[in-house]
Each structure stands twice: as structure tokens, then as C-alpha cells.
XYZ file of C-alpha atoms in Angstrom:
423
model
C -1.276 24.492 -4.082
C 1.342 22.453 -5.907
C 4.632 20.601 -5.678
C 7.494 19.853 -8.044
C 10.289 17.367 -7.482
C 13.313 15.869 -9.177
C 15.739 13.210 -8.032
C 17.564 9.996 -8.748
C 18.027 6.642 -7.053
C 20.491 3.835 -7.521
C 19.330 0.256 -7.893
C 20.722 -3.165 -8.714
C 18.870 -5.134 -11.395
C 19.057 -8.826 -12.223
C 17.690 -10.175 -15.504
C 17.495 -13.699 -16.864
C 19.438 -14.621 -20.009
C 19.373 -17.702 -22.227
C 23.154 -18.108 -22.249
C 25.510 -18.974 -19.375
C 25.596 -17.906 -16.587
C 21.830 -17.401 -17.303
C 21.596 -14.158 -15.293
C 23.040 -10.696 -15.701
C 23.301 -8.211 -12.843
C 24.184 -4.554 -13.111
C 23.780 -1.306 -11.202
C 21.953 1.609 -12.760
C 20.567 5.006 -11.875
C 16.875 5.809 -12.109
C 16.019 9.469 -12.736
C 12.572 10.655 -11.708
C 10.737 13.964 -11.779
C 7.235 15.310 -11.635
C 4.819 17.703 -10.070
C 1.237 18.176 -9.036
C -1.312 20.947 -8.739
C -4.405 20.975 -6.533
C -7.316 23.418 -6.302
C -10.114 23.249 -3.720
C -13.402 25.149 -3.477
C -15.728 25.156 -0.491
C -19.154 26.734 -0.001
C -21.272 26.708 3.160
C -24.999 26.878 2.489
C -25.712 26.917 6.231
C -24.253 25.733 9.506
C -25.401 22.187 8.661
C -24.801 22.072 4.895
C -21.480 22.394 3.064
C -20.308 21.623 -0.486
C -16.663 20.988 -1.377
C -15.011 20.356 -4.757
C -11.411 19.451 -5.520
C -9.421 19.152 -8.754
C -6.017 17.469 -8.803
C -3.433 16.951 -11.566
C -0.208 14.971 -11.263
C 2.566 14.183 -13.738
C 5.285 11.624 -13.093
C 8.288 10.686 -15.227
C 10.797 7.915 -14.515
C 13.728 7.047 -16.752
C 15.960 3.998 -16.346
C 18.486 2.313 -18.605
C 16.101 -0.574 -19.294
C 12.644 0.955 -18.814
C 10.845 4.261 -18.659
C 7.437 5.557 -17.672
C 5.404 8.730 -18.053
C 2.065 9.010 -16.263
C -0.528 11.791 -16.120
C -3.346 11.666 -13.568
C -6.408 13.924 -13.430
C -8.750 13.628 -10.452
C -12.022 15.396 -9.600
C -13.982 14.989 -6.339
C -17.270 16.534 -5.221
C -18.561 16.124 -1.654
C -21.706 17.409 0.053
C -22.361 17.235 3.798
C -25.745 18.094 5.288
C -27.968 17.350 8.278
C -30.940 15.223 7.214
C -32.494 15.659 10.634
C -31.499 16.509 14.174
C -30.203 12.954 14.668
C -28.879 12.164 11.191
C -25.936 13.547 9.163
C -25.281 12.518 5.565
C -22.198 12.912 3.389
C -22.362 11.957 -0.290
C -19.957 12.474 -3.127
C -18.944 11.815 -6.715
C -15.520 11.278 -8.215
C -13.722 10.757 -11.501
C -10.100 9.795 -12.162
C -8.332 9.617 -15.530
C -4.885 8.021 -15.838
C -2.822 8.081 -19.027
C 0.523 6.305 -19.176
C 3.253 5.561 -21.685
C 5.747 2.788 -20.999
C 9.174 2.243 -22.546
C 9.495 -1.519 -22.329
C 12.614 -3.669 -22.215
C 13.034 -7.144 -23.748
C 12.888 -8.630 -20.241
C 9.979 -6.875 -18.559
C 7.225 -4.460 -19.520
C 3.536 -3.833 -20.112
C 1.530 -4.649 -23.253
C 0.056 -2.455 -24.588
C 2.679 0.169 -23.770
C 0.030 2.905 -23.610
C -3.304 2.936 -21.781
C -6.024 5.425 -20.880
C -7.842 4.322 -17.707
C -11.075 5.744 -16.276
C -12.393 5.343 -12.741
C -15.877 6.615 -11.837
C -16.955 6.598 -8.188
C -19.719 7.635 -5.819
C -20.196 7.212 -2.087
C -22.682 7.845 0.690
C -22.045 8.009 4.444
C -24.995 8.178 6.849
C -24.442 8.693 10.593
C -27.565 8.082 12.694
C -28.013 8.824 16.381
C -30.267 5.951 17.518
C -30.200 6.951 21.185
C -28.293 9.422 23.303
C -25.312 7.042 23.590
C -25.803 4.776 20.565
C -24.682 5.643 17.009
C -25.113 3.715 13.759
C -23.097 4.533 10.644
C -24.029 3.100 7.254
C -22.191 3.700 4.029
C -21.204 2.393 0.628
C -18.749 3.192 -2.119
C -19.590 2.483 -5.753
C -16.910 2.314 -8.447
C -16.626 1.487 -12.126
C -13.184 0.673 -13.525
C -11.989 -0.424 -16.957
C -10.836 -3.889 -15.836
C -13.644 -5.448 -13.784
C -16.516 -3.015 -14.297
C -18.833 -2.206 -11.390
C -17.722 -2.721 -7.767
C -19.622 -2.012 -4.532
C -18.059 -1.666 -1.081
C -20.651 -1.335 1.723
C -19.920 -0.851 5.416
C -21.768 -0.632 8.726
C -20.539 0.503 12.147
C -22.233 0.591 15.560
C -20.770 2.534 18.517
C -21.958 2.691 22.135
C -20.608 5.290 24.586
C -22.115 4.578 28.021
C -20.123 7.494 29.475
C -17.302 9.890 28.643
C -14.600 7.310 29.409
C -15.773 4.217 27.530
C -16.646 3.436 23.901
C -17.426 0.010 22.470
C -17.779 -0.389 18.713
C -18.134 -3.000 16.010
C -17.980 -2.844 12.220
C -18.563 -4.966 9.122
C -17.275 -3.865 5.733
C -16.462 -5.105 2.255
C -13.459 -3.905 0.272
C -11.871 -4.829 -3.039
C -8.455 -4.515 -4.641
C -9.075 -3.866 -8.304
C -6.514 -5.123 -10.838
C -3.482 -2.985 -11.545
C -1.794 -2.432 -14.892
C 0.690 -5.169 -14.034
C -2.048 -7.650 -13.073
C -3.580 -7.308 -16.539
C -0.712 -6.363 -18.875
C 2.626 -7.546 -17.440
C 5.220 -9.626 -19.221
C 8.296 -10.613 -17.220
C 11.118 -13.065 -17.927
C 11.261 -14.289 -14.349
C 14.053 -16.869 -14.434
C 15.959 -19.346 -16.584
C 16.461 -22.963 -15.566
C 19.831 -24.123 -16.938
C 19.870 -27.225 -19.150
C 20.960 -30.668 -18.001
C 19.964 -30.030 -14.380
C 17.554 -31.924 -12.092
C 14.932 -29.186 -12.586
C 15.464 -29.179 -16.369
C 16.997 -32.376 -17.775
C 16.495 -31.129 -21.356
C 19.579 -30.093 -23.388
C 18.282 -26.514 -23.771
C 17.431 -23.809 -21.204
C 13.887 -23.285 -19.911
C 12.606 -19.703 -19.615
C 9.989 -19.074 -16.901
C 7.755 -16.110 -17.782
C 5.028 -14.319 -15.790
C 2.203 -12.740 -17.774
C -0.723 -10.512 -16.920
C -4.318 -11.564 -17.462
C -6.876 -9.086 -18.896
C -9.656 -11.256 -17.420
C -8.315 -11.229 -13.860
C -10.858 -10.427 -11.139
C -10.789 -8.063 -8.181
C -9.589 -9.448 -4.865
C -12.328 -9.140 -2.238
C -12.351 -8.770 1.538
C -15.068 -9.033 4.182
C -13.790 -7.454 7.417
C -15.231 -7.914 10.912
C -13.927 -5.587 13.632
C -14.618 -5.156 17.334
C -13.032 -2.455 19.446
C -12.911 -0.747 22.825
C -11.668 2.751 23.724
C -10.874 3.782 27.313
C -10.200 7.381 28.435
C -9.555 7.268 32.181
C -7.816 10.658 32.135
C -7.723 13.650 29.740
C -4.045 12.887 29.120
C -4.333 9.132 28.556
C -6.305 6.898 26.209
C -6.193 3.218 25.286
C -7.571 1.581 22.144
C -7.992 -2.169 21.741
C -9.318 -3.744 18.540
C -9.622 -7.222 17.119
C -10.245 -8.115 13.498
C -11.162 -11.124 11.378
C -10.828 -10.802 7.603
C -12.164 -13.180 4.955
C -10.426 -13.007 1.566
C -11.541 -14.363 -1.798
C -10.128 -14.321 -5.348
C -6.576 -13.613 -4.207
C -4.002 -13.425 -6.992
C -1.937 -16.490 -7.835
C -0.267 -17.807 -10.990
C -1.385 -20.616 -13.288
C 0.970 -22.891 -15.192
C 0.065 -22.728 -18.885
C 1.083 -25.113 -21.654
C 4.854 -25.016 -22.290
C 6.021 -24.340 -25.832
C 9.297 -24.387 -27.730
C 11.014 -21.342 -29.245
C 13.456 -22.018 -32.062
C 14.782 -18.453 -32.117
C 18.459 -18.705 -31.169
C 19.284 -19.837 -28.701
C 16.554 -22.492 -28.810
C 14.725 -22.770 -25.511
C 11.621 -24.039 -23.768
C 9.133 -21.457 -22.457
C 7.272 -22.205 -19.212
C 4.544 -19.522 -19.051
C 2.805 -18.488 -15.829
C -0.344 -16.339 -15.924
C -1.960 -14.330 -13.125
C -5.291 -15.823 -11.985
C -7.525 -15.697 -8.867
C -7.150 -19.071 -7.153
C -6.541 -18.410 -3.452
C -8.765 -17.592 -0.490
C -8.650 -17.730 3.286
C -8.709 -15.550 6.360
C -6.528 -13.451 8.626
C -7.058 -12.351 12.200
C -5.272 -10.273 14.747
C -5.182 -7.748 17.542
C -4.204 -4.077 17.704
C -3.386 -2.165 20.894
C -2.578 1.551 21.004
C -2.006 4.037 23.825
C -1.696 7.824 23.827
C -0.215 9.436 26.947
C 0.854 12.992 27.782
C 3.003 12.727 30.932
C 3.724 16.449 30.575
C 1.947 19.226 28.719
C 4.710 19.353 26.102
C 5.580 15.641 26.006
C 3.493 13.035 24.184
C 4.102 9.260 24.081
C 2.255 6.972 21.670
C 2.647 3.200 21.526
C 1.219 0.631 19.133
C 1.303 -3.172 19.121
C -0.044 -5.486 16.412
C -0.459 -9.251 16.302
C -1.281 -10.794 12.927
C -1.955 -14.331 11.705
C -2.803 -15.511 8.166
C -4.392 -18.805 7.116
C -4.792 -19.031 3.348
C -5.474 -21.924 0.975
C -5.267 -22.595 -2.733
C -8.386 -23.372 -4.713
C -8.846 -26.877 -6.088
C -6.615 -27.410 -9.090
C -4.022 -24.773 -8.162
C -0.463 -25.850 -7.383
C 0.962 -22.347 -6.843
C 2.604 -23.000 -3.487
C 4.979 -20.053 -4.024
C 2.164 -17.474 -4.027
C 0.605 -19.168 -1.001
C 3.866 -19.049 0.935
C 4.521 -15.427 -0.070
C 1.006 -14.292 0.898
C 1.180 -15.940 4.319
C 4.785 -15.058 5.032
C 5.052 -11.469 3.794
C 3.605 -9.872 6.965
C 5.321 -9.931 10.372
C 3.573 -11.820 13.143
C 4.197 -9.010 15.657
C 5.093 -5.321 15.500
C 5.674 -2.711 18.203
C 6.352 1.019 17.971
C 6.949 3.885 20.398
C 6.720 7.489 19.205
C 7.833 10.336 21.485
C 7.353 14.037 20.704
C 8.811 16.648 23.048
C 8.577 20.434 22.722
C 11.828 21.668 24.255
C 10.664 25.250 23.703
C 8.228 27.158 21.527
C 10.644 26.824 18.593
C 12.519 23.595 19.317
C 11.144 20.036 18.933
C 12.735 16.654 19.631
C 11.148 13.440 18.340
C 12.068 9.762 18.738
C 10.527 6.808 16.895
C 11.361 3.236 17.904
C 10.119 0.210 15.943
C 10.490 -3.521 16.522
C 9.318 -5.671 13.603
C 9.068 -9.452 13.552
C 10.674 -11.675 10.949
C 9.189 -12.430 7.538
C 9.060 -16.020 6.357
C 8.727 -15.422 2.607
C 10.705 -13.618 1.391
C 13.007 -14.350 4.352
C 13.768 -11.198 6.342
C 15.166 -11.246 9.880
C 13.458 -9.386 12.693
C 14.869 -5.921 13.258
C 14.629 -2.887 15.524
C 15.145 0.705 14.428
C 15.367 4.101 16.081
C 14.879 7.402 14.255
C 15.496 10.816 15.817
C 14.579 14.328 14.721
C 15.542 17.745 16.089
C 13.488 20.552 14.564
C 13.920 24.308 14.922
C 11.428 26.969 13.797
C 13.202 30.330 13.576
C 10.081 31.768 11.943
C 6.442 30.730 11.757
C 6.665 29.344 8.207
C 10.278 28.109 8.244
C 11.561 24.893 9.821
C 15.079 23.466 9.875
C 15.480 19.855 11.010
C 18.267 17.322 11.381
C 17.116 13.702 11.148
C 18.917 10.474 12.011
C 17.592 7.152 10.698
C 18.287 3.546 11.690
C 20.476 4.612 14.599
C 20.433 1.248 16.426
C 21.014 -1.379 13.782
C 23.461 -2.057 11.013
C 22.109 -2.167 7.437
C 19.203 -4.601 7.170
C 16.455 -5.748 4.835
C 12.839 -4.839 5.535
C 11.040 -6.462 2.578
C 11.506 -8.300 -0.719
C 9.540 -9.661 -3.675
C 9.767 -12.675 -5.960
C 8.233 -10.879 -8.960
C 10.582 -7.907 -9.354
C 13.919 -7.658 -11.155
C 15.234 -5.057 -8.723
C 17.371 -6.457 -5.934
C 16.169 -5.827 -2.392
C 17.994 -2.875 -0.856
C 19.174 -2.785 2.728
C 18.170 0.166 4.880
C 21.327 1.876 6.080
C 22.082 4.269 8.897
C 21.754 7.833 7.685
C 21.621 11.488 8.677
C 20.152 14.332 6.648
C 19.170 17.982 7.044
C 15.775 19.239 5.879
C 14.548 22.790 5.300
C 10.820 23.529 4.911
C 9.424 26.898 3.887
C 5.645 27.197 3.705
C 4.026 30.111 1.914
């Protein structure tokens, strides 16, 4: 199977300049196109043994007035599932991903080098063991080798107890990593200019603040502890409750490097910042979800999340901006209600309500949204739908970032028609 796409999007960009007014803002159009192709092969050796292989290729092109990018991705996965014994099932697999990109940089922001070939090798194993009739243990690990940090291991363990058909209690411990991205290692970005003869820069020449990638940056790591409970009092109703406690290490921050003077006109001071790993801490929270079918053709799903972050800078780091952004970029509370109703065999009506708490950094007010969808299937493989988005609220922000040149875009009320034909 495959997909092709082409489109464009408007955006507002702001770049720093070394002459008054020290910023320039303009609107531009970004053109993007691409496609992908996927092939899958499956072979069953027996009722308890199956081998599956998948090959995937994707090409993406994006062209802007100031930057451009072309990226090719090739991915191969092999997975084998088999029963080791009557009480033990094992899944193991191998994977390889190759990414080749070419970047058209601008004087303000880009990646150096402007071309990279990246390789990711991976393997995993997943072992589900039936210890007793109602007690299950799952052990697993994922092994990866990437071009930035080398070898990474991500183990996990999960224990589940089902005393009867209505109750399940489970707990899990796992380790995960976020490996460096191209930007983490190779970015250069003229972040801002501090005008001369100001309290922040009393010098008679402007000061350029730059953010630079670090080829020696480490992976961010996470140790996650989870405990959950599932309750099924009725075939049409279920409740899931889970708590989590996450320990983070080597989180990305920036380091202030030695300033230097550039005589190239106009003369200016450069204040370089470099990505490093100098933050750690923990987060914790609660997740509650329900799934209810009041009628055979009507399904209601709710979800509530509470989240709290407590992070700290390592000794010697003064990057309070990254600390504030990491702690303040997730809402404290979120709630959603999703309703799906089959009006007939060919007509569907869906509603999705979301209430999202405020963000502290970057500052974003709390908001509530309602989306609606009416879908009609005149034929088995054809669907026509009309969708309304953000029906409750006026245009509003949902996120922002301190390290991008693109201005945050408000989400507006909108209506569109969609036609799907599957063959």
C-alpha cells in the first residue's frame, strides 16, 4: 500500500537582525509534498508460530523561502511470534532504519552539516509468562544502536493479576530513552539580538544570542513506575485507573559558552548557547478512563489526566529558561469526552470535547474545544464526511516554543468536507 500527498501552509516567521529594529517578521508559504510505500509479508508456520516482515519507504520534501528539506527514509522490520511452552509466548524481532536528508540552510537557522546519512539498528524481545492461572508476568527489552550515542537498552517488566473476570491489577517498571535528534547535535540558530545601550546590554554594539547543537550530547533517560486497576462490572462498561511516577535524567538544557566579538559589519558581540544534558527530576500523575455503551450503537469514552513535574538543574547550570519551559509546557489537568453514535448502518455522528489546563511556559490560557463529524457511507469503500472543528471557542493558542522562529499559530474555528475511497 502507499500514499502520496501535496499541500501548502502559511506561517509567520520572525528572525533576529543586527540593525534596528533588530527583528524582521514576514509571512511566507511553505510547500510540502511526499509519499510512502509499504509492503508486508506474513507466514504462519503453525497455529502458535508466525513470521512477519515489513518494508517501508518514505520521501518528504518541504520548500520555504528561507529553508528547505528533502528526506528519504527506508525501514525494515522482522518479527517472529511463537509459543515457547503452554504457559509462555515469545515475540522477538530485528529492525533497521536508514535516513538520508539534505537541508537548504538560511543565514539565521539551519543544520551543519547540511547532509547526513543516519543508521538505526534495533532488536527486541517480549516474553509473556503465565505464572499461575490468574497471574501473568511480561518481560522485555529493546536494544538500539544509533549514530549519535551508540548502544541503548530499554528493558521493561509488567505483572498483572486477574482474580476474576471483572478485576485486573497490574504494575510495571520500564526504562526509555530519547536519543538525540538532528537539531540536538547539528543546529545553529540566531535566537535573539539584545539592542545596544540597554540594561541587558550596556555595550555600544548589539549582542547576538545563538543556540548551537552539540555532537556530544547524550540521550535523555526515563525510569517509569506504573500501577493500575481495571474494573469491568458490566459488558458495556469499563473503568481504568492508573498512577505513574517517572524519574528523568540527562534532560536537555543549554550552556553559556565564552562570548566573543565579531568585527564583520555591523560589529557585534556573540553570546553562544550550546545544548547539554544538565537537568533531572521526576514527574507523577494520575490517569482515569471510562468506556460505556449506553446503547448498542452509542459509545461514550472519557479520559482525565492529572500531571505534576518537579525538575532541577544540575550543579553549575544556570539555565532557568529550560527549567521553566520543561516544567510549564504540560497542562496540570486535561479532560476529554468522545461520543460515537451510529444513526444508521451508513450514517455516523461523532462528538469530541476537550478541556485543557493552562500552560505556564510558554504562557497559554486554558481552553475548551468541541469537534463534530457527520459521516455517510454510500458504499462499503467510500465515505463522505463533514467535520467541524473548534466549535465552542474563538481562535486560541494551544502551544508555543522558545527555540523556533515560526510564530505560534492560533487554532481557528473551521469546517471541511472529506472524501475517502479505499481500494
